[in-house]
Amino acid sequence: MPVLHNRVSNEELKQRMLAETEPRSTISFYCYFPVADPQAFRDELYLQLNTLQVFGRIYVAAEGINAQVSVPESRFSALRDYLYSIGPLNGLRLNVAVDDDGKSFWVLRIKVKEKIVADGIDDPAFDMSRRGDYIAAEDFNRIIDNPDTVVVDMRNHYEYEVGHFEKALEVPSDTFREQLPMAADMLEGQENKTIVMYCTGGIRCEKASAYMLHRGFKKVYHLEGGIIHYANQIREKGLESKFHGKNFVFDNRLGERITEEVIAHCHQCGKPADTHTNCVNEACHLLFIQCPECQAQYANCCSRECQEFTLLPREQQLERRKGLEKEHNIFHKSKARLRPKLRELGRKLEE
């Protein structure tokens, strides 16, 4: 049996990727379909994608597949042909990144999960096959102008903060599993209205549309391919963008520019900014918005406290971290989890 995971250090793999001369394309895709043996499917997938020099992060579960990958441009067709050779994936939409340098990933990781999107749904009557209708970019632009349409953003706060659609309702929760019942509760009494849901690439809003139908809503749509496909569609067809700002993405870029508008603010000084930074203090790793000036002033840290911590000798840092759990982790920033000093700064800015 061949090795089905990497045994080379992460840093060496990153340096190998950066030394590549051929451009890469960053692609995301997902599909809900029954997988009889997720582990066997995962292993076969790894063997095939590894030979194509695909890097990225893929989740496989009994309910389907969710992937964000990069592939050398010369092997894009081979990747597509392989995926299309898998019955349920034939004709699968591959979302090509909008604002991309191809340097998003440097290792291939494929994990078997309980679900490709953690949803917290344990109702046996829930049926993922009964989901809302897709809506394309042109129709989306038209339908959200209707005053009886409710647009729901099924992403987290840190995603919504840097960019979102006009009229979009933010569901103020920390996780998708919390958002699903909260969205339905927030829209209670509007079961007969037109509900349009969206997310980054379509996977969350597709499941959310099924959940809303399960909860008794009548007319539910979800944006086909999410924000990524929408951005490509409006550029190809010359349509007006109803999305404003930046689309947060879950790879090394942390964002892709959709419009030139900057709708968020630096969490440290309040200036217009929409670039996310992970605090370089390994005991923190808070995900927050930081302008270039504060990035230089705080050396990519969220506070003076963290900045001073990073200046300590490595051994001293490790000693101080013993027995402590990280207070924050990458991709887990939310209104509820910001450090008190950043929350206080946000309140002052709002005033």
Coordinates of C-alpha atoms in Angstrom, one line a residue:
M1 CA 0.0 0.0 0.0
P2 CA 1.5 3.4 -1.0
V3 CA 2.0 6.2 1.5
L4 CA -1.3 8.2 1.5
H5 CA -0.1 11.3 3.3
N6 CA 2.9 13.6 3.3
R7 CA 6.0 12.8 5.2
V8 CA 8.0 15.9 4.2
S9 CA 8.0 18.9 6.6
N10 CA 5.5 21.6 6.0
E11 CA 8.2 24.3 5.6
E12 CA 10.0 22.3 3.0
L13 CA 6.8 21.7 1.0
K14 CA 6.1 25.4 1.1
Q15 CA 9.5 26.3 -0.2
R16 CA 9.1 23.7 -3.0
M17 CA 5.8 25.3 -4.0
L18 CA 7.3 28.8 -4.0
A19 CA 10.1 27.6 -6.2
E20 CA 7.7 26.4 -8.9
T21 CA 7.8 28.3 -12.1
E22 CA 4.5 27.1 -13.6
P23 CA 1.5 29.1 -12.6
R24 CA -1.2 27.5 -10.5
S25 CA -5.0 28.0 -10.4
T26 CA -6.9 28.0 -7.1
I27 CA -10.2 26.1 -7.4
S28 CA -13.0 25.3 -5.0
F29 CA -15.8 22.7 -5.5
Y30 CA -18.3 20.7 -3.5
C31 CA -21.0 18.2 -4.1
Y32 CA -23.6 16.6 -1.8
F33 CA -24.0 12.9 -2.8
P34 CA -24.0 9.6 -1.0
V35 CA -20.5 8.2 -0.3
A36 CA -20.7 4.5 0.7
D37 CA -17.2 4.2 2.0
P38 CA -15.7 7.7 2.8
Q39 CA -12.2 6.3 3.8
A40 CA -11.8 4.2 0.5
F41 CA -13.0 7.2 -1.5
R42 CA -10.5 9.5 0.3
D43 CA -7.6 7.1 -0.4
E44 CA -8.4 6.8 -4.1
L45 CA -8.8 10.5 -4.3
Y46 CA -5.5 11.1 -2.7
L47 CA -3.7 8.7 -5.0
Q48 CA -5.1 10.4 -8.1
L49 CA -4.7 14.0 -7.0
N50 CA -1.2 13.5 -5.7
T51 CA -0.1 12.4 -9.2
L52 CA -1.6 15.6 -10.6
Q53 CA 0.4 17.7 -8.1
V54 CA -2.7 19.0 -6.6
F55 CA -2.4 20.9 -3.3
G56 CA -5.1 21.9 -0.9
R57 CA -7.6 20.9 1.7
I58 CA -10.4 18.4 1.0
Y59 CA -13.1 17.0 3.3
V60 CA -14.9 13.8 2.5
A61 CA -17.9 12.5 4.4
A62 CA -20.9 10.2 3.8
E63 CA -22.8 13.2 2.5
G64 CA -20.3 14.3 -0.1
I65 CA -17.1 16.3 -0.8
N66 CA -15.9 19.8 -0.1
A67 CA -12.6 21.0 -1.6
Q68 CA -10.3 24.0 -1.9
V69 CA -7.3 23.2 -4.0
S70 CA -4.6 24.5 -6.4
V71 CA -3.4 22.8 -9.5
P72 CA -0.7 23.5 -12.1
E73 CA -2.4 25.2 -15.1
S74 CA -1.2 22.5 -17.4
R75 CA -2.9 19.8 -15.3
F76 CA -6.3 21.6 -14.9
S77 CA -7.9 19.7 -17.7
A78 CA -6.6 16.4 -16.3
L79 CA -8.0 17.3 -12.9
R80 CA -11.4 18.2 -14.3
D81 CA -11.5 15.0 -16.4
Y82 CA -10.7 12.8 -13.4
L83 CA -13.4 14.5 -11.3
Y84 CA -15.9 14.2 -14.1
S85 CA -15.1 10.4 -14.3
I86 CA -16.7 10.0 -10.9
G87 CA -20.4 9.6 -11.6
P88 CA -22.0 12.1 -9.2
L89 CA -19.3 14.6 -10.0
N90 CA -19.7 14.6 -13.7
G91 CA -20.3 18.2 -14.8
L92 CA -19.4 19.5 -11.4
R93 CA -19.0 23.3 -11.3
L94 CA -15.4 24.3 -10.5
N95 CA -15.1 27.7 -9.0
V96 CA -11.9 29.4 -10.1
A97 CA -10.6 32.0 -7.7
V98 CA -11.2 35.6 -8.6
D99 CA -8.1 37.4 -7.2
D100 CA -5.4 34.7 -7.2
D101 CA -1.7 34.2 -7.3
G102 CA -1.9 30.4 -7.2
K103 CA 0.1 30.3 -3.9
S104 CA -2.7 29.3 -1.6
F105 CA -1.6 25.8 -0.7
W106 CA 1.6 23.8 -0.6
V107 CA 0.4 20.4 0.6
L108 CA -2.4 18.0 -0.1
R109 CA -4.6 17.1 2.9
I110 CA -7.7 15.0 2.5
K111 CA -9.6 14.2 5.7
V112 CA -12.6 12.1 6.4
K113 CA -15.2 14.0 8.4
E114 CA -18.6 13.2 9.9
K115 CA -20.1 15.9 7.6
I116 CA -18.5 18.1 4.9
V117 CA -20.2 21.1 6.7
A118 CA -20.8 20.8 10.4
D119 CA -24.5 21.7 10.8
G120 CA -25.7 20.3 14.1
I121 CA -28.8 18.8 12.5
D122 CA -29.9 15.6 14.2
D123 CA -33.5 15.5 12.9
P124 CA -33.8 12.2 10.9
A125 CA -36.6 13.9 8.9
F126 CA -34.2 16.4 7.4
D127 CA -33.7 15.7 3.7
M128 CA -30.8 17.3 2.0
S129 CA -32.2 16.3 -1.4
R130 CA -35.0 18.7 -0.9
R131 CA -33.2 22.0 -1.2
G132 CA -33.8 25.5 -2.6
D133 CA -33.4 26.4 -6.2
Y134 CA -30.2 27.7 -7.6
I135 CA -30.2 31.4 -8.7
A136 CA -27.7 32.8 -11.1
A137 CA -26.0 36.2 -11.0
E138 CA -28.3 38.0 -13.4
D139 CA -31.5 36.7 -11.7
F140 CA -29.9 37.3 -8.3
N141 CA -29.4 41.0 -9.1
R142 CA -33.0 41.3 -10.2
I143 CA -34.7 39.5 -7.4
I144 CA -32.9 41.2 -4.5
D145 CA -34.2 44.6 -5.7
N146 CA -37.7 43.3 -4.9
P147 CA -38.8 44.8 -1.5
D148 CA -40.4 41.4 -0.6
T149 CA -37.1 39.6 -1.0
V150 CA -35.0 38.8 2.1
V151 CA -31.3 38.2 1.5
V152 CA -29.5 36.1 4.1
D153 CA -25.7 35.9 4.5
M154 CA -24.8 32.4 5.8
R155 CA -21.2 33.3 6.6
N156 CA -19.5 34.3 9.8
H157 CA -19.1 37.8 11.2
Y158 CA -15.4 38.1 10.0
E159 CA -16.5 37.3 6.5
Y160 CA -19.5 39.6 6.4
E161 CA -17.5 42.4 7.9
V162 CA -15.2 42.9 4.9
G163 CA -17.8 42.4 2.2
H164 CA -21.4 41.5 1.6
F165 CA -24.4 42.0 -0.7
E166 CA -26.8 44.9 -0.6
K167 CA -29.7 44.3 1.8
A168 CA -28.0 41.3 3.2
L169 CA -29.1 40.2 6.7
E170 CA -26.2 39.1 9.0
V171 CA -27.0 36.2 11.2
P172 CA -24.9 37.1 14.3
S173 CA -23.6 33.7 15.4
D174 CA -20.1 32.1 15.7
T175 CA -20.7 28.9 13.8
F176 CA -22.8 27.5 11.0
R177 CA -24.5 25.1 13.3
E178 CA -25.7 28.0 15.4
Q179 CA -26.7 30.0 12.3
L180 CA -29.1 27.5 10.9
P181 CA -31.7 27.6 13.7
M182 CA -31.0 31.3 14.3
A183 CA -31.7 32.3 10.7
A184 CA -35.0 30.4 10.8
D185 CA -35.9 32.0 14.1
M186 CA -35.0 35.5 12.8
L187 CA -37.3 35.1 9.8
E188 CA -40.2 33.6 11.7
G189 CA -43.5 35.0 10.4
Q190 CA -42.0 35.6 6.9
E191 CA -42.4 32.0 5.6
N192 CA -44.2 33.2 2.5
K193 CA -41.6 35.7 1.5
T194 CA -38.8 35.0 -1.1
I195 CA -35.7 34.0 0.8
V196 CA -32.3 34.2 -1.0
M197 CA -29.3 32.7 0.8
Y198 CA -25.6 33.0 -0.1
C199 CA -22.2 32.1 1.1
T200 CA -18.6 31.9 -0.2
G201 CA -18.8 29.0 -2.7
G202 CA -22.3 27.7 -2.2
I203 CA -21.9 24.8 0.1
R204 CA -23.3 26.4 3.3
C205 CA -26.2 28.2 1.6
E206 CA -27.2 25.0 -0.2
K207 CA -27.6 23.2 3.0
A208 CA -29.2 26.3 4.6
S209 CA -31.8 26.4 1.9
A210 CA -32.7 22.8 2.6
Y211 CA -33.0 23.6 6.3
M212 CA -35.2 26.6 5.7
L213 CA -37.6 24.4 3.6
H214 CA -37.5 21.9 6.4
R215 CA -38.5 24.6 8.8
G216 CA -41.6 25.6 6.7
F217 CA -40.4 28.4 4.4
K218 CA -41.9 28.2 0.9
K219 CA -39.8 30.1 -1.6
V220 CA -36.1 29.6 -0.9
Y221 CA -33.2 30.2 -3.3
H222 CA -29.4 29.9 -2.9
L223 CA -26.9 31.7 -5.0
E224 CA -25.3 29.3 -7.5
G225 CA -21.6 28.9 -6.8
G226 CA -21.7 31.5 -4.0
I227 CA -19.8 34.8 -4.1
I228 CA -16.9 33.3 -6.1
H229 CA -19.1 32.2 -9.1
Y230 CA -21.1 35.4 -8.8
A231 CA -18.0 37.5 -9.2
N232 CA -16.9 35.6 -12.2
Q233 CA -20.3 35.8 -13.8
I234 CA -20.6 39.6 -13.4
R235 CA -17.2 40.1 -14.9
E236 CA -17.9 37.8 -17.8
K237 CA -21.3 39.4 -18.5
G238 CA -20.6 43.0 -17.6
L239 CA -23.2 43.0 -14.8
E240 CA -23.5 45.5 -11.9
S241 CA -22.0 44.1 -8.7
K242 CA -24.5 44.0 -5.9
F243 CA -21.7 42.7 -3.7
H244 CA -19.5 45.4 -2.1
G245 CA -16.0 44.9 -0.7
K246 CA -13.9 41.8 -0.4
N247 CA -14.8 38.1 -0.3
F248 CA -13.1 36.4 2.6
V249 CA -11.6 33.0 1.6
F250 CA -10.3 30.1 3.7
D251 CA -6.8 29.8 2.3
N252 CA -3.5 31.6 2.5
R253 CA -4.9 34.7 0.8
L254 CA -7.6 35.4 3.4
G255 CA -9.5 37.4 0.9
E256 CA -10.1 38.2 -2.8
R257 CA -11.1 41.7 -4.0
I258 CA -14.6 41.9 -5.7
T259 CA -15.0 45.6 -5.7
E260 CA -12.6 48.4 -4.8
E261 CA -14.8 49.6 -1.9
V262 CA -13.3 49.2 1.6
I263 CA -16.3 48.8 3.9
A264 CA -14.5 47.6 7.1
H265 CA -12.2 49.3 9.5
C266 CA -8.9 48.5 11.2
H267 CA -9.6 47.0 14.6
Q268 CA -6.7 48.9 16.1
C269 CA -6.9 52.5 14.8
G270 CA -10.3 52.7 13.1
K271 CA -9.0 53.6 9.6
P272 CA -10.7 52.1 6.6
A273 CA -9.2 48.6 6.1
D274 CA -10.2 45.1 5.1
T275 CA -7.0 43.0 5.3
H276 CA -7.2 40.2 7.8
T277 CA -4.1 39.4 9.9
N278 CA -3.4 36.5 12.1
C279 CA -1.6 37.7 15.2
V280 CA 1.9 36.2 14.9
N281 CA 2.0 35.5 18.6
E282 CA 1.7 31.7 18.6
A283 CA -0.1 31.8 21.9
C284 CA -2.8 34.0 20.4
H285 CA -3.3 33.8 16.6
L286 CA -6.3 36.1 16.7
L287 CA -7.8 36.8 13.3
F288 CA -8.5 40.5 13.0
I289 CA -8.5 43.4 10.6
Q290 CA -5.3 45.5 10.5
C291 CA -4.3 48.5 8.3
P292 CA -0.7 48.7 6.9
E293 CA 0.3 51.4 9.4
C294 CA -0.8 49.3 12.4
Q295 CA 0.7 46.2 10.8
A296 CA 4.1 48.0 10.8
Q297 CA 3.6 49.5 14.3
Y298 CA 2.5 46.3 16.0
A299 CA 4.7 43.9 13.9
N300 CA 1.7 41.9 12.8
C301 CA 0.4 41.5 16.3
C302 CA -3.0 42.4 17.7
S303 CA -1.7 44.2 20.8
R304 CA 1.5 45.5 22.5
E305 CA 1.2 42.6 24.9
C306 CA 1.5 40.1 22.1
Q307 CA 4.2 42.1 20.3
E308 CA 6.3 42.1 23.5
F309 CA 5.7 38.4 23.9
T310 CA 7.1 37.6 20.4
L311 CA 10.3 39.5 21.3
L312 CA 11.0 37.0 24.2
P313 CA 13.5 34.2 23.6
R314 CA 11.9 31.1 22.1
E315 CA 12.5 29.1 25.2
Q316 CA 10.9 31.7 27.4
Q317 CA 7.9 31.8 25.2
L318 CA 7.4 28.1 25.4
E319 CA 7.8 28.1 29.1
R320 CA 5.2 30.8 29.5
R321 CA 2.8 28.9 27.3
K322 CA 2.9 25.7 29.2
G323 CA -0.5 24.6 30.4
L324 CA -2.2 27.4 28.5
E325 CA -4.7 26.8 25.7
K326 CA -4.7 29.2 22.8
E327 CA -7.3 31.9 23.5
H328 CA -8.0 32.3 19.7
N329 CA -7.5 30.3 16.7
I330 CA -7.3 31.1 13.0
F331 CA -10.8 31.5 11.3
H332 CA -12.5 31.6 14.7
K333 CA -12.8 35.4 15.2
S334 CA -16.3 36.6 15.9
K335 CA -18.0 39.5 17.7
A336 CA -18.2 37.3 20.8
R337 CA -14.5 36.2 20.8
L338 CA -12.6 39.4 20.1
R339 CA -10.3 40.4 22.9
P340 CA -12.0 42.8 25.4
K341 CA -9.7 45.7 24.3
L342 CA -10.7 45.2 20.7
R343 CA -14.3 45.0 21.6
E344 CA -14.0 48.3 23.6
L345 CA -12.3 49.9 20.6
G346 CA -15.1 48.8 18.3
R347 CA -17.7 50.3 20.7
K348 CA -15.8 53.6 20.7
L349 CA -15.6 53.7 16.9
E350 CA -19.3 53.0 16.6
E351 CA -20.1 55.9 18.9

